[in-house]
mmCIF file of C-alpha atoms in Angstrom:
data_model
loop_
_atom_site.group_PDB
_atom_site.id
_atom_site.type_symbol
_atom_site.label_atom_id
_atom_site.label_comp_id
_atom_site.label_asym_id
_atom_site.label_seq_id
_atom_site.Cartn_x
_atom_site.Cartn_y
_atom_site.Cartn_z
ATOM 1 C CA MET A 1 162.181 203.504 49.392
ATOM 2 C CA LYS A 2 163.166 199.978 48.491
ATOM 3 C CA GLU A 3 160.519 197.728 46.853
ATOM 4 C CA ASP A 4 157.997 200.582 46.915
ATOM 5 C CA TYR A 5 154.565 199.633 45.540
ATOM 6 C CA SER A 6 153.238 203.204 45.704
ATOM 7 C CA ARG A 7 153.878 203.997 42.030
ATOM 8 C CA GLU A 8 151.844 200.935 41.025
ATOM 9 C CA ILE A 9 149.060 201.784 43.455
ATOM 10 C CA PHE A 10 148.776 205.546 43.021
ATOM 11 C CA ASP A 11 150.241 206.132 39.531
ATOM 12 C CA GLY A 12 152.654 208.720 40.970
ATOM 13 C CA LYS A 13 149.844 210.987 42.248
ATOM 14 C CA ASP A 14 149.559 212.167 45.842
ATOM 15 C CA LYS A 15 146.060 213.666 45.902
ATOM 16 C CA PHE A 16 142.713 212.084 44.986
ATOM 17 C CA ASP A 17 139.029 213.003 45.233
ATOM 18 C CA ASP A 18 136.280 210.572 46.284
ATOM 19 C CA ASP A 19 135.390 209.528 42.719
ATOM 20 C CA GLU A 20 139.032 208.710 42.025
ATOM 21 C CA LEU A 21 139.166 206.634 45.210
ATOM 22 C CA ILE A 22 136.295 204.467 43.934
ATOM 23 C CA LYS A 23 138.048 203.982 40.568
ATOM 24 C CA LEU A 24 141.350 203.263 42.312
ATOM 25 C CA ASN A 25 139.746 200.604 44.511
ATOM 26 C CA LYS A 26 138.182 198.896 41.471
ATOM 27 C CA LYS A 27 141.538 198.902 39.674
ATOM 28 C CA LEU A 28 143.395 197.507 42.689
ATOM 29 C CA LYS A 29 141.146 194.454 43.022
ATOM 30 C CA GLN A 30 143.083 192.976 40.079
ATOM 31 C CA GLU A 31 146.529 193.857 41.479
ATOM 32 C CA THR A 32 148.658 191.794 43.849
ATOM 33 C CA PHE A 33 150.614 192.952 46.857
ATOM 34 C CA ASN A 34 153.139 190.599 48.377
ATOM 35 C CA GLU A 35 153.522 191.039 52.102
ATOM 36 C CA THR A 36 157.123 190.021 52.493
ATOM 37 C CA GLN A 37 160.156 190.578 54.645
ATOM 38 C CA PHE A 38 160.147 194.210 53.475
ATOM 39 C CA ASN A 39 156.474 195.161 52.874
ATOM 40 C CA GLU A 40 153.347 195.195 55.015
ATOM 41 C CA ALA A 41 149.969 196.896 54.616
ATOM 42 C CA LYS A 42 147.623 197.864 57.440
ATOM 43 C CA TYR A 43 144.289 199.607 57.553
ATOM 44 C CA PHE A 44 142.714 201.200 60.594
ATOM 45 C CA HIS A 45 139.372 199.746 61.541
ATOM 46 C CA ASN A 46 137.509 200.874 64.593
ATOM 47 C CA ASN A 47 134.784 198.307 65.123
ATOM 48 C CA GLY A 48 134.672 198.514 68.902
ATOM 49 C CA LYS A 49 137.495 196.016 69.474
ATOM 50 C CA ILE A 50 140.116 198.736 69.705
ATOM 51 C CA ARG A 51 139.422 200.667 72.896
ATOM 52 C CA ALA A 52 142.378 203.042 72.954
ATOM 53 C CA ASN A 53 144.646 204.541 70.338
ATOM 54 C CA HIS A 54 147.751 203.028 71.943
ATOM 55 C CA GLU A 55 146.405 199.532 71.111
ATOM 56 C CA LEU A 56 145.789 200.612 67.531
ATOM 57 C CA TYR A 57 149.226 202.239 67.250
ATOM 58 C CA GLU A 58 150.948 199.164 68.717
ATOM 59 C CA GLY A 59 149.362 196.647 66.375
ATOM 60 C CA HIS A 60 149.298 198.706 63.205
ATOM 61 C CA ILE A 61 152.381 200.932 63.384
ATOM 62 C CA VAL A 62 154.903 200.084 66.108
ATOM 63 C CA LYS A 63 154.847 196.277 65.847
ATOM 64 C CA PRO A 64 155.502 196.177 62.063
ATOM 65 C CA LEU A 65 158.188 198.876 62.250
ATOM 66 C CA VAL A 66 160.042 197.188 65.136
ATOM 67 C CA GLY A 67 159.833 193.919 63.202
ATOM 68 C CA PHE A 68 161.431 195.551 60.150
ATOM 69 C CA LEU A 69 164.215 197.158 62.197
ATOM 70 C CA ASN A 70 165.203 193.948 64.017
ATOM 71 C CA SER A 71 165.122 191.744 60.931
ATOM 72 C CA TYR A 72 167.646 190.872 58.290
ATOM 73 C CA GLY A 73 168.289 194.019 56.264
ATOM 74 C CA GLY A 74 166.787 196.266 58.940
ATOM 75 C CA PHE A 75 164.387 198.117 56.654
ATOM 76 C CA GLY A 76 160.859 197.949 55.283
ATOM 77 C CA ASN A 77 157.815 199.736 53.886
ATOM 78 C CA LEU A 78 154.607 200.030 55.902
ATOM 79 C CA TYR A 79 151.492 201.025 53.935
ATOM 80 C CA LEU A 80 148.962 202.570 56.346
ATOM 81 C CA GLY A 81 145.433 202.768 54.973
ATOM 82 C CA ILE A 82 145.500 199.787 52.606
ATOM 83 C CA ASP A 83 143.665 196.541 53.326
ATOM 84 C CA THR A 84 145.186 193.355 51.898
ATOM 85 C CA GLY A 85 143.224 190.909 54.012
ATOM 86 C CA GLY A 86 146.213 190.032 56.168
ATOM 87 C CA SER A 87 149.502 188.299 55.630
ATOM 88 C CA GLY A 88 149.708 185.675 52.944
ATOM 89 C CA LYS A 89 146.631 186.872 51.028
ATOM 90 C CA SER A 90 148.729 188.913 48.569
ATOM 91 C CA LYS A 91 145.735 190.809 47.211
ATOM 92 C CA PHE A 92 144.750 194.427 47.410
ATOM 93 C CA LEU A 93 141.253 194.573 48.844
ATOM 94 C CA GLU A 94 140.639 198.247 49.423
ATOM 95 C CA ILE A 95 142.185 201.611 50.152
ATOM 96 C CA GLN A 96 140.699 202.893 53.404
ATOM 97 C CA PRO A 97 142.200 206.320 54.176
ATOM 98 C CA ILE A 98 143.048 206.957 57.823
ATOM 99 C CA ASN A 99 140.811 209.432 59.586
ATOM 100 C CA LYS A 100 142.641 212.712 60.266
ATOM 101 C CA LYS A 101 141.539 212.508 63.921
ATOM 102 C CA LEU A 102 143.821 209.482 64.398
ATOM 103 C CA ILE A 103 146.839 210.846 62.505
ATOM 104 C CA ARG A 104 146.695 214.459 61.311
ATOM 105 C CA GLY A 105 149.744 214.387 59.085
ATOM 106 C CA ASP A 106 153.208 213.071 58.428
ATOM 107 C CA GLU A 107 154.821 215.056 61.265
ATOM 108 C CA ASP A 108 152.322 213.600 63.769
ATOM 109 C CA LEU A 109 153.127 210.137 62.449
ATOM 110 C CA ARG A 110 156.883 210.775 62.640
ATOM 111 C CA LYS A 111 156.564 211.974 66.270
ATOM 112 C CA LEU A 112 154.425 208.971 67.166
ATOM 113 C CA ILE A 113 157.019 206.595 65.657
ATOM 114 C CA PHE A 114 159.970 208.136 67.487
ATOM 115 C CA ASP A 115 158.038 208.374 70.779
ATOM 116 C CA LYS A 116 157.052 204.691 70.678
ATOM 117 C CA LEU A 117 160.352 203.097 69.547
ATOM 118 C CA GLY A 118 163.019 202.193 72.084
ATOM 119 C CA THR A 119 166.491 200.694 71.706
ATOM 120 C CA LEU A 120 168.606 198.260 73.687
ATOM 121 C CA PRO A 121 171.182 199.438 74.573
ATOM 122 C CA PHE A 122 169.885 203.010 74.605
ATOM 123 C CA SER A 123 171.003 204.968 71.551
ATOM 124 C CA HIS A 124 170.529 208.600 70.556
ATOM 125 C CA GLU A 125 170.701 207.544 66.898
ATOM 126 C CA LYS A 126 167.240 207.332 65.382
ATOM 127 C CA PRO A 127 166.320 205.076 62.495
ATOM 128 C CA ARG A 128 165.925 206.718 59.096
ATOM 129 C CA VAL A 129 162.232 207.346 58.413
ATOM 130 C CA GLU A 130 160.701 208.601 55.168
ATOM 131 C CA ILE A 131 156.957 209.247 55.056
ATOM 132 C CA LYS A 132 154.941 209.722 51.899
ATOM 133 C CA LYS A 133 151.384 211.045 52.372
ATOM 134 C CA ILE A 134 148.629 210.376 49.826
ATOM 135 C CA LYS A 135 145.666 212.706 50.397
ATOM 136 C CA PHE A 136 141.995 211.786 50.053
ATOM 137 C CA LYS A 137 138.975 213.825 51.093
ATOM 138 C CA SER A 138 138.103 211.231 53.738
ATOM 139 C CA GLY A 139 141.646 210.968 55.149
ATOM 140 C CA ASN A 140 145.201 210.014 54.243
ATOM 141 C CA VAL A 141 147.220 206.980 53.279
ATOM 142 C CA PHE A 142 150.794 206.936 54.575
ATOM 143 C CA ILE A 143 153.719 204.984 53.233
ATOM 144 C CA VAL A 144 156.452 204.711 55.840
ATOM 145 C CA PHE A 145 159.939 203.583 54.882
ATOM 146 C CA ILE A 146 162.108 202.778 57.902
ATOM 147 C CA GLU A 147 165.742 201.708 58.061
ATOM 148 C CA ARG A 148 167.943 201.073 61.063
ATOM 149 C CA CYS A 149 170.917 203.375 61.476
ATOM 150 C CA ASN A 150 173.269 200.872 63.099
ATOM 151 C CA ASN A 151 173.658 197.136 63.522
ATOM 152 C CA TYR A 152 174.193 197.010 67.278
ATOM 153 C CA SER A 153 170.798 198.196 68.567
ATOM 154 C CA VAL A 154 167.753 196.036 69.192
ATOM 155 C CA TYR A 155 164.469 197.907 68.829
ATOM 156 C CA TYR A 156 161.390 197.411 70.995
ATOM 157 C CA SER A 157 157.940 198.910 71.506
ATOM 158 C CA ARG A 158 157.743 201.433 74.339
ATOM 159 C CA ILE A 159 153.988 200.782 74.501
ATOM 160 C CA THR A 160 154.268 197.102 75.482
ATOM 161 C CA ASP A 161 158.046 196.622 75.940
ATOM 162 C CA TYR A 162 157.866 193.772 73.392
ATOM 163 C CA ILE A 163 160.607 192.994 70.897
ATOM 164 C CA TYR A 164 159.452 191.906 67.432
ATOM 165 C CA LYS A 165 161.334 190.438 64.517
ATOM 166 C CA ARG A 166 160.017 190.019 60.987
ATOM 167 C CA ASN A 167 159.344 186.392 60.083
ATOM 168 C CA LEU A 168 158.819 186.293 56.297
ATOM 169 C CA ASP A 169 155.483 188.115 55.927
ATOM 170 C CA GLU A 170 154.650 189.208 59.488
ATOM 171 C CA PRO A 171 156.293 190.421 62.701
ATOM 172 C CA LYS A 172 156.722 187.816 65.435
ATOM 173 C CA ARG A 173 156.878 188.719 69.121
ATOM 174 C CA LEU A 174 160.045 187.314 70.643
ATOM 175 C CA ASP A 175 159.923 185.549 73.987
ATOM 176 C CA LEU A 176 162.460 186.381 76.721
ATOM 177 C CA LEU A 177 165.085 183.878 75.572
ATOM 178 C CA GLU A 178 164.798 184.922 71.895
ATOM 179 C CA SER A 179 165.013 188.588 72.933
ATOM 180 C CA LEU A 180 168.152 187.997 75.000
ATOM 181 C CA GLN A 181 169.739 186.049 72.142
ATOM 182 C CA LEU A 182 168.983 188.909 69.715
ATOM 183 C CA VAL A 183 170.487 191.473 72.097
ATOM 184 C CA GLU A 184 173.571 189.268 72.547
ATOM 185 C CA THR A 185 174.085 188.802 68.785
ATOM 186 C CA LYS A 186 173.858 192.552 68.281
ATOM 187 C CA LYS A 187 176.478 193.140 70.986
ATOM 188 C CA ASN A 188 178.815 190.473 69.575
ATOM 189 C CA PRO A 189 178.220 190.117 65.829
#
């Protein structure tokens, strides 16, 4: 995993109890996290605005991963279960483990990723995905490293059919013309 913040965040451990989570959250308030071309953090909130899991998966998992794959370098780390307050804030706010009802484990997450990613033109080659799971009593935090396997495919979300590309610290949805230009540059580098 390139530019992996997990060692700084979790001190190399992969299992914590509730008391350790409180201590970890206090410690992290002084740390910084730069959301960049290659790193993004997302936490799962369910405050009534998200009506279906596919909306949550699109905004918090698929959109960032597609953005990483279509961008310069074609790789990135997605930290699921960490709140940084959004792009540009560059501060850890809180670790909020993901409820096991939403994502049971790393194999569920891997299946979800591969089911929701599409390529233009169609390719049987899947991007390289590494998932690190950090366990808490209340749920899990996942760190997903993704890297494209070739330079000729354009990735899109099968949920919305949107193409995203990373723009510095956040994924940007491409309009039709931008999408066609990206597909054309991939076909004729």
